[in-house]
PDB file of C-alpha atoms in Angstrom:
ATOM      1  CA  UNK B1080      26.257-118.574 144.000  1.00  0.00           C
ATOM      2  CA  UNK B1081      29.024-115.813 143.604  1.00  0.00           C
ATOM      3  CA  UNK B1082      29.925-116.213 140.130  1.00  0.00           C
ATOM      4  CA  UNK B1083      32.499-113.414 139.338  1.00  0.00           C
ATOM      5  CA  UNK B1084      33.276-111.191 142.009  1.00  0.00           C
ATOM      6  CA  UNK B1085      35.745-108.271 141.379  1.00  0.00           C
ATOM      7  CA  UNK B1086      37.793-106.273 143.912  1.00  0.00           C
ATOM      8  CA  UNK B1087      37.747-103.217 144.818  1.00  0.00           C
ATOM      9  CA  UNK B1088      34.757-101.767 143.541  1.00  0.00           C
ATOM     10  CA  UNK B1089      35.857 -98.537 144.029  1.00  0.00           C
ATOM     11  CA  UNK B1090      39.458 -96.682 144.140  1.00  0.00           C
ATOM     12  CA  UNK B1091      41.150 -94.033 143.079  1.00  0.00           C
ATOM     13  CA  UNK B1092      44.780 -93.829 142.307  1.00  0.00           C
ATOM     14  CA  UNK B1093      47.233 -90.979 141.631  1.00  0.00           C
ATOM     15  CA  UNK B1094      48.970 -90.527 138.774  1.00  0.00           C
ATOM     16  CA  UNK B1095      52.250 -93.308 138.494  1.00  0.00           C
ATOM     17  CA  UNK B1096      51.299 -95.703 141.262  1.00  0.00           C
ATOM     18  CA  UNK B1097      50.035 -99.176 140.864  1.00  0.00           C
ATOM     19  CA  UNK B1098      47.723-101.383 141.830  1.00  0.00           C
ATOM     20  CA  UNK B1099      45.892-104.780 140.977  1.00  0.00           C
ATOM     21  CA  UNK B1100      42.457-106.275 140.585  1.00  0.00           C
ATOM     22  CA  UNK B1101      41.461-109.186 141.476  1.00  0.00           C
ATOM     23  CA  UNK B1102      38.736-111.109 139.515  1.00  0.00           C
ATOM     24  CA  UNK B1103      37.966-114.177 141.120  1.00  0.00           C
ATOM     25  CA  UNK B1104      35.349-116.813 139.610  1.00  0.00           C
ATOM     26  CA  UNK B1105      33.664-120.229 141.674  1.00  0.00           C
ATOM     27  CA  UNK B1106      32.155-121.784 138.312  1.00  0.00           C
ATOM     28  CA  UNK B1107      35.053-123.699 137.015  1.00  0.00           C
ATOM     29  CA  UNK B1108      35.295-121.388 133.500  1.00  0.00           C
ATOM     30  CA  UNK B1109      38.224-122.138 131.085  1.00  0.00           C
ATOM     31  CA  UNK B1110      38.139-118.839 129.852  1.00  0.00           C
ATOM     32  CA  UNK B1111      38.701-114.929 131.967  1.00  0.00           C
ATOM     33  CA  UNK B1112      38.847-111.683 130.352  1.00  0.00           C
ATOM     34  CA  UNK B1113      39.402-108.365 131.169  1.00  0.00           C
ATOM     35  CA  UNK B1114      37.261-105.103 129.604  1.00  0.00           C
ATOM     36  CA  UNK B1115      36.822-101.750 130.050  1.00  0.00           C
ATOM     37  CA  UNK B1116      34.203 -99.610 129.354  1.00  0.00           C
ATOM     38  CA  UNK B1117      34.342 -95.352 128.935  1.00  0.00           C
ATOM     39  CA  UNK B1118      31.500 -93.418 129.026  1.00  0.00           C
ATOM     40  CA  UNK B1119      29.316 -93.559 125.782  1.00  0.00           C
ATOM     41  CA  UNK B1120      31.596 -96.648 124.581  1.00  0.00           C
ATOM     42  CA  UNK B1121      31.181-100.143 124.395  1.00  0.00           C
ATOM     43  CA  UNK B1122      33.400-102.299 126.251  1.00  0.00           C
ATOM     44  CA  UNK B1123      37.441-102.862 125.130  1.00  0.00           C
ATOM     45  CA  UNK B1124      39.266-106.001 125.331  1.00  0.00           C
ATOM     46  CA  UNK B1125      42.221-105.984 127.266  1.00  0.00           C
ATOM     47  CA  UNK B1126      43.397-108.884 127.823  1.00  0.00           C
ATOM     48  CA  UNK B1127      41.830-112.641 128.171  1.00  0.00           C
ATOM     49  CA  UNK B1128      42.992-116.007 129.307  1.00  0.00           C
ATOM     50  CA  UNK B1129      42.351-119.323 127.831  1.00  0.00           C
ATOM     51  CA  UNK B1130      43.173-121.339 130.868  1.00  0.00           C
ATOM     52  CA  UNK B1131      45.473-121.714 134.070  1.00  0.00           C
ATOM     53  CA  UNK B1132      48.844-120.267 133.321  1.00  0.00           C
ATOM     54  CA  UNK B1133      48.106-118.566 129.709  1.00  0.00           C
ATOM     55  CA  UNK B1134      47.338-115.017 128.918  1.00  0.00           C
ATOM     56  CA  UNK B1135      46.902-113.192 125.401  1.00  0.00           C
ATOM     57  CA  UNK B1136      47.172-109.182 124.407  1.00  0.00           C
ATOM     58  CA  UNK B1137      43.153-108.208 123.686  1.00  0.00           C
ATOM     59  CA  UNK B1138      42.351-104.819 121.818  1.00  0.00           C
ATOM     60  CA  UNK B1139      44.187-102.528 124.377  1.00  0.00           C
ATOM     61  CA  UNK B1140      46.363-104.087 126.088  1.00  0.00           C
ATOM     62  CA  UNK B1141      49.416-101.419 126.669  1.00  0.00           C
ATOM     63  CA  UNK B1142      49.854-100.093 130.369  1.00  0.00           C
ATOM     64  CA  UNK B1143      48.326-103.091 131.519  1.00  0.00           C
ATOM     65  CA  UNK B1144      49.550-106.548 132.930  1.00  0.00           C
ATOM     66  CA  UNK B1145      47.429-110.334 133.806  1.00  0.00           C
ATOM     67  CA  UNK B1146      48.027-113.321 135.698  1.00  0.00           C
ATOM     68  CA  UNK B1147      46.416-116.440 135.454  1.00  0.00           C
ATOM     69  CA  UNK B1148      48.443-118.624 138.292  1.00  0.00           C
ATOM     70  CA  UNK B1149      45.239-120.331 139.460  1.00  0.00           C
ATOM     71  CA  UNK B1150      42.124-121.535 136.977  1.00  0.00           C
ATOM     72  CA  UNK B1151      39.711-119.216 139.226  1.00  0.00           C
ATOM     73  CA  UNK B1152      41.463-116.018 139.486  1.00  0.00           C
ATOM     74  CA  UNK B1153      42.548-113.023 136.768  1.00  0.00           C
ATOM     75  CA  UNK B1154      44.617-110.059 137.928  1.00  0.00           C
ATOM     76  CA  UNK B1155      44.939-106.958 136.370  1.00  0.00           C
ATOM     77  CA  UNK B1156      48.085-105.177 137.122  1.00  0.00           C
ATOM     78  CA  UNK B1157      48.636-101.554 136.321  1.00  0.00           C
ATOM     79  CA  UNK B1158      52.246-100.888 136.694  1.00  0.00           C
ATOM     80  CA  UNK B1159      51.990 -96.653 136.552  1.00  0.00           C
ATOM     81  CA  UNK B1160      48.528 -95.545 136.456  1.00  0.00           C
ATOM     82  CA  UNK B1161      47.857 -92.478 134.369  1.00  0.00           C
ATOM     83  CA  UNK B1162      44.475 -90.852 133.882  1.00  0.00           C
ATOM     84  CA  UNK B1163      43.899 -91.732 130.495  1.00  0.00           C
ATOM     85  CA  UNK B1164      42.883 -95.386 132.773  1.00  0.00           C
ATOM     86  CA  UNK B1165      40.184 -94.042 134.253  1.00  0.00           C
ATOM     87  CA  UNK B1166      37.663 -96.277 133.500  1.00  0.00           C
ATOM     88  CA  UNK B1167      34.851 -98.648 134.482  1.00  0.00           C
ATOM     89  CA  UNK B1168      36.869-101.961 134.405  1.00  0.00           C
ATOM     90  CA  UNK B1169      34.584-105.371 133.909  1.00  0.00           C
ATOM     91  CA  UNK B1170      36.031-109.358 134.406  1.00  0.00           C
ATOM     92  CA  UNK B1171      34.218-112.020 132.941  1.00  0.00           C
ATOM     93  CA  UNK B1172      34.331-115.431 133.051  1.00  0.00           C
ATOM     94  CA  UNK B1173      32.650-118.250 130.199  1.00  0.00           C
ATOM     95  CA  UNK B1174      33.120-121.557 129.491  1.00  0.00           C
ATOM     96  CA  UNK B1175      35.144-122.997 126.259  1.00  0.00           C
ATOM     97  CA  UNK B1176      33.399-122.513 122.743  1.00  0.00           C
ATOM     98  CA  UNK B1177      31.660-120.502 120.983  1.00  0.00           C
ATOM     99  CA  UNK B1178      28.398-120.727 121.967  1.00  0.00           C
ATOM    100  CA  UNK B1179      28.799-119.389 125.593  1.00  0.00           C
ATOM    101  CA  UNK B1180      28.045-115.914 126.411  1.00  0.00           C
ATOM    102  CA  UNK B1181      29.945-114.247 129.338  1.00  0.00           C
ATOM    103  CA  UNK B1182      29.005-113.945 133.094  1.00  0.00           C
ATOM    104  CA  UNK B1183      30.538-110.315 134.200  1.00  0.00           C
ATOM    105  CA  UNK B1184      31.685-109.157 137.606  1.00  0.00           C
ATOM    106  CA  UNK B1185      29.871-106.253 139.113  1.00  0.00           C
ATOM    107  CA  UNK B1186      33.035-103.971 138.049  1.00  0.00           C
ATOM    108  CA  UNK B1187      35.907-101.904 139.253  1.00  0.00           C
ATOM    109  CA  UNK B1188      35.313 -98.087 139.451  1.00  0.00           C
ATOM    110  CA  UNK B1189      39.212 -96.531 138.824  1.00  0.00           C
ATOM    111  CA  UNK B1190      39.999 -92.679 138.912  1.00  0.00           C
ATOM    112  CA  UNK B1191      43.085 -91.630 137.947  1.00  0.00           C
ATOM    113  CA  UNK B1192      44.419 -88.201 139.429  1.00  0.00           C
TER     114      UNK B1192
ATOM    115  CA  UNK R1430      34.658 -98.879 110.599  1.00  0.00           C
ATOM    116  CA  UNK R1431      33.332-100.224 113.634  1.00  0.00           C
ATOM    117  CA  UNK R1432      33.322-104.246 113.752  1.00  0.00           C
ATOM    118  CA  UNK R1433      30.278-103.869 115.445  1.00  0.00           C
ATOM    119  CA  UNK R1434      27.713-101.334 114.877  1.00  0.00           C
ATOM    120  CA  UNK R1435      24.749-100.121 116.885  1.00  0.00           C
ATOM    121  CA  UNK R1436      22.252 -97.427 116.270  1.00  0.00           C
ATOM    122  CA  UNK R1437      23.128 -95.562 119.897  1.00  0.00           C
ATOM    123  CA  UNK R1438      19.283 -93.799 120.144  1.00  0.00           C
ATOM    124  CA  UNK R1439      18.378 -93.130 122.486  1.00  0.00           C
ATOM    125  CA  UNK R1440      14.814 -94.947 121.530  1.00  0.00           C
ATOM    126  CA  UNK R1441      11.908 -93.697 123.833  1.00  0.00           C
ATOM    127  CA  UNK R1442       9.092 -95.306 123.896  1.00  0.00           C
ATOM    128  CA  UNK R1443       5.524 -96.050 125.666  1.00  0.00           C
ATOM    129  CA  UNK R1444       4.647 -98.775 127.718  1.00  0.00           C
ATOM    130  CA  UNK R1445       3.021-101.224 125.343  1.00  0.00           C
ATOM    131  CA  UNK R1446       5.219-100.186 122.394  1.00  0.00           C
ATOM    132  CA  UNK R1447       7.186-102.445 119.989  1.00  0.00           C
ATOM    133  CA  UNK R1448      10.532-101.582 119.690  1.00  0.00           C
ATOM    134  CA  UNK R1449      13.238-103.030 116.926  1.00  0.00           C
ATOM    135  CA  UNK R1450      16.838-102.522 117.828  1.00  0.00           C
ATOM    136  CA  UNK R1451      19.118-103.801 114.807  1.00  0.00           C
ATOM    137  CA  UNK R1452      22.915-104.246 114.834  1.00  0.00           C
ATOM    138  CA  UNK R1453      25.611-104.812 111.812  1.00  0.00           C
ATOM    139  CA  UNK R1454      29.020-106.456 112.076  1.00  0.00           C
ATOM    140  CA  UNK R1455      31.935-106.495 109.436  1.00  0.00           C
ATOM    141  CA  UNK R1456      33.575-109.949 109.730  1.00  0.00           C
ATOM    142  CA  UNK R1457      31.648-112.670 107.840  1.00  0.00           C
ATOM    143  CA  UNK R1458      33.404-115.229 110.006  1.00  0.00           C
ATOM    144  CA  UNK R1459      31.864-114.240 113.032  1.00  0.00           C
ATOM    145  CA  UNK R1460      30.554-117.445 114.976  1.00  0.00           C
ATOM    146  CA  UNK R1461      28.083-116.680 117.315  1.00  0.00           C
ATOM    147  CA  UNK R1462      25.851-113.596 118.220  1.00  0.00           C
ATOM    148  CA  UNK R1463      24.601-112.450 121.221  1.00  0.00           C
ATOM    149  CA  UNK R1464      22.414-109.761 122.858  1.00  0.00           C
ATOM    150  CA  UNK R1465      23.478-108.343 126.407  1.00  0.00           C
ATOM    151  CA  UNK R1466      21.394-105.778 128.635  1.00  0.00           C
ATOM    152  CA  UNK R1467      23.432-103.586 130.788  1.00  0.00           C
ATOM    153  CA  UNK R1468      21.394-101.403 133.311  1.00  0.00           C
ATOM    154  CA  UNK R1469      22.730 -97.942 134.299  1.00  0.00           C
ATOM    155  CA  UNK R1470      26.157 -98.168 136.028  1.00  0.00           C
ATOM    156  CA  UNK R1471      25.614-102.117 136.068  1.00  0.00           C
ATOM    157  CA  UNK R1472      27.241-104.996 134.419  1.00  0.00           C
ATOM    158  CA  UNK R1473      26.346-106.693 131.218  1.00  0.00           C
ATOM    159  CA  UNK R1474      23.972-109.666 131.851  1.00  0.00           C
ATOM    160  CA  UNK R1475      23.342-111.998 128.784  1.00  0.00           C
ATOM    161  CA  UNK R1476      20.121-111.454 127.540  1.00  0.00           C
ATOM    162  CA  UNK R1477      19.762-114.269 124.703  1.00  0.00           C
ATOM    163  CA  UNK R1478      22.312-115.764 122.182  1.00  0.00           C
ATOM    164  CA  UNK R1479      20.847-115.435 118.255  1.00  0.00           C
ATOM    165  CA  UNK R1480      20.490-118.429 116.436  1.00  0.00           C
ATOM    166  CA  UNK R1481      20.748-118.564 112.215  1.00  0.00           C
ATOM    167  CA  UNK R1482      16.635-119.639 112.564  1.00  0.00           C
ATOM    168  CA  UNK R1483      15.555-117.073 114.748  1.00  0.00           C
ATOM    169  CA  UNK R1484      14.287-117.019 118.411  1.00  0.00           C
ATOM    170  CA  UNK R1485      11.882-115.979 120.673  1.00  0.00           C
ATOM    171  CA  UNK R1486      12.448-115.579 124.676  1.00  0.00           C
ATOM    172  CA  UNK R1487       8.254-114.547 125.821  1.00  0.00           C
ATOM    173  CA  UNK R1488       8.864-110.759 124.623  1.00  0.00           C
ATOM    174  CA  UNK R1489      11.995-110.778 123.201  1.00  0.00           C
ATOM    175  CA  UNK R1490      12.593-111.991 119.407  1.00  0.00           C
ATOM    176  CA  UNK R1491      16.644-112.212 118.189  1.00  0.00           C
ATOM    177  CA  UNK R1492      17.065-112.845 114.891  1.00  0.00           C
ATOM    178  CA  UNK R1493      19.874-113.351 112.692  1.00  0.00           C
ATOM    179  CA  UNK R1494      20.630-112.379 108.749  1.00  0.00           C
ATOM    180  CA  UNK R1495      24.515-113.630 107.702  1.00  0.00           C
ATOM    181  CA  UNK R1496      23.705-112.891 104.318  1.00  0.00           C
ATOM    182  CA  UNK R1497      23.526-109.322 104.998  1.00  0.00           C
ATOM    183  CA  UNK R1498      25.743-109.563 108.626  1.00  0.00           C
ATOM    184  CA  UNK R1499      23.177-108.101 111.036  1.00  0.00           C
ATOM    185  CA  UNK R1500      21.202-108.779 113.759  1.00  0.00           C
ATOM    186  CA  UNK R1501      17.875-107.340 115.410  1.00  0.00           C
ATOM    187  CA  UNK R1502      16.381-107.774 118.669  1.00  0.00           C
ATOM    188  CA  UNK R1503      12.416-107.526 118.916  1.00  0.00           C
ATOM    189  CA  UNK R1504      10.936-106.143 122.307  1.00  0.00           C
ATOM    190  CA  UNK R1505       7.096-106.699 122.451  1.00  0.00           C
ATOM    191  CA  UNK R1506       4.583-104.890 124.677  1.00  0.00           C
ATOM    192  CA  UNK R1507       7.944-102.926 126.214  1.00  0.00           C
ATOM    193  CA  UNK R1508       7.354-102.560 130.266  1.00  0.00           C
ATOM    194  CA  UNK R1509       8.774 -99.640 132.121  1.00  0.00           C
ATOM    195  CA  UNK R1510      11.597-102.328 133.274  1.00  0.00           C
ATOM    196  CA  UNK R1511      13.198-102.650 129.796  1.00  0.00           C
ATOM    197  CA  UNK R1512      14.917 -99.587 130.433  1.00  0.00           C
ATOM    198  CA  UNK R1513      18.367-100.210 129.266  1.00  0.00           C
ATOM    199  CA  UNK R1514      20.879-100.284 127.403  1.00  0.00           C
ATOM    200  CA  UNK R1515      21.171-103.190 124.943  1.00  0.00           C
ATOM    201  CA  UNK R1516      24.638-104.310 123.431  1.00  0.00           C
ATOM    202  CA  UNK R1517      24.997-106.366 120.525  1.00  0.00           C
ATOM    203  CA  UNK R1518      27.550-108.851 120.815  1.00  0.00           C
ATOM    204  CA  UNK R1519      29.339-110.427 117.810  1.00  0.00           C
ATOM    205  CA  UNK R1520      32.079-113.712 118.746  1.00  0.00           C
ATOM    206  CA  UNK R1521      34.523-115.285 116.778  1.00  0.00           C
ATOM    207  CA  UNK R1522      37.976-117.459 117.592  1.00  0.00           C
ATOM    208  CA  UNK R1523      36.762-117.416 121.645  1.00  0.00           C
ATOM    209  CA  UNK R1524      36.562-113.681 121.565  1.00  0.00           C
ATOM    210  CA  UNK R1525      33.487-111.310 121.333  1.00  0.00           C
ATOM    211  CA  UNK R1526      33.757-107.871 120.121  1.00  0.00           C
ATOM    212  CA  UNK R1527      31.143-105.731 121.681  1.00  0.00           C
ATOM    213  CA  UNK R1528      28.839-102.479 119.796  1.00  0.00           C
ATOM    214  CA  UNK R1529      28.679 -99.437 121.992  1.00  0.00           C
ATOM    215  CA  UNK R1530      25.135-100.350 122.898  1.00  0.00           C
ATOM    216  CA  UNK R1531      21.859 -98.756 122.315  1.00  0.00           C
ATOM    217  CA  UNK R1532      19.682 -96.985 125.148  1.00  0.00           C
ATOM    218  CA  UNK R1533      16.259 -97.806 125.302  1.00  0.00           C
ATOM    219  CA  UNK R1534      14.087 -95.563 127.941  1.00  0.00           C
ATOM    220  CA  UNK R1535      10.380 -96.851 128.247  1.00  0.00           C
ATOM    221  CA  UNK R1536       7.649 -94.252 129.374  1.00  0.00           C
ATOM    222  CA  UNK R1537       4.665 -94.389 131.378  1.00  0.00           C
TER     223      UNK R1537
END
C-alpha cells in the first residue's frame, strides 16, 4: 500500500526557475492538499482540492500554482522560485467530511539559492 | 492570535512518566479535533481524532472541552519511543488548521 507518495524528495532550485511536484495518491481520496512546514512552525495551507478538476487558495497561496486533472494526482507548480520557498513541502490526501484525519506524503525537501 | 495554540516545550521527561500536552483554538465552530505525531524530519501520522466524551487509545487519553475550546492529550507510562513532536489539529469547513506542535523528548 503506497498511499501518498511525493516526488522529488529532494531538490534544490536557483533563484527564478521552476519546477513541479507531484503528489500522487492510490486510495481513491476526494480531497488533496498542499502544506508547508518551516523550521519551528507548524504546517501552512497552500492550497487544497475538493475533487477532480477543482482547486481553492489555502493560507499562502501566492507564488504557487495546483492542478487537479486526475482524482489521484496534485501538482504544485512554482512558476519563479525564490528563497523565501525554501521549505519542507507535505501532500496529503483524506476522504470527504469532517471526521477524517489526513494521510501525508513523506515530503519534498526544496532549497532555494 | 494563533487559531491554534500549543505550548512548544520542549517537555522532557523519564521513562515511566505521565505527561499532559494541552492545546487551545479560537474558532468555536471548529468541527473536529485531532492529534498528529510527527517524528524528526518525518511526516505527520494521525495519532487519534478527539471525541466531545473523551477517549482512550492503551496509553494515550484525548480529550475534548468546547466550552472552554481546548484540547489535551494524556501519555501514560511514556516509553523512550514517544519521542516526538505532537501537533494539535483543529478542522472546520473540510480544512484543518494545524498548532506549531509540541516536542516531547523521553529519557532513560
Amino acid at each position: 500500500n503506497a498511499g501518498v507518495t511525493q516526488t522529488p524528495k529532494f531538490r534544490v532550485l536557483k533563484t527564478g526557475q521552476s519546477m513541479t511536484l507531484l503528489c500522487a495518491q492510490d486510495m481513491n481520496h476526494e480531497y488533496m492538499y498542499w502544506y508547508r512546514q518551516d523550521p519551528g512552525m507548524g504546517l501552512r495551507l497552500i492550497h487544497y482540492s475538493v475533487g477532480e478538476g477543482t482547486t481553492a487558495k489555502g493560507e499562502v497561496p501566492d507564488g504557487y500554482n495546483v492542478s487537479r486533472l486526475k482524482k489521484q494526482n496534485f501538482l504544485l507548480g512554482l512558476e519563479s522560485a525564490a528563497p523565501s520557498q525554501t521549505s519542507v513541502y507535505f501532500c496529503a490526501s483524506s476522504p470527504p467530511g469532517q471526521n477524517y484525519g489526513y494521510t501525508f506524503g513523506s515530503g519534498t525537501r526544496l532549497t532555494v539559492v | 492570535r494563533k487559531e491554534v495554540e500549543q505550548d512548544p516545550g520542549p517537555f522532557n521527561v523519564p521513562e515511566g512518566a505521565t505527561v499532559a500536552f494541552n492545546c487551545t483554538y479560537s474558532n468555536s465552530a471548529s468541527q473536529s479535533f485531532f492529534w498528529y505525531r510527527q517524528d524528526c524530519r518525518k511526516e505527520p501520522k494521525l495519532l487519534m481524532s478527539v471525541y466531545s466524551s473523551g477517549n482512550e487509545d492503551g496509553r494515550f487519553t484525548a480529550q475534548l472541552n468546547r466550552a472552554s475550546q481546548y484540547i489535551s492529550l494524556l501519555i501514560r507510562d511514556s516509553k523512550l519511543s514517544d519521542s516526538a513532536t505532537y501537533l494539535c489539529v483543529v478542522k472546520y469547513a473540510g480544512k484543518s488548521t494545524f498548532g506549531d506542535g509540541t516536542t516531547l523528548t523521553v529519557k532513560p
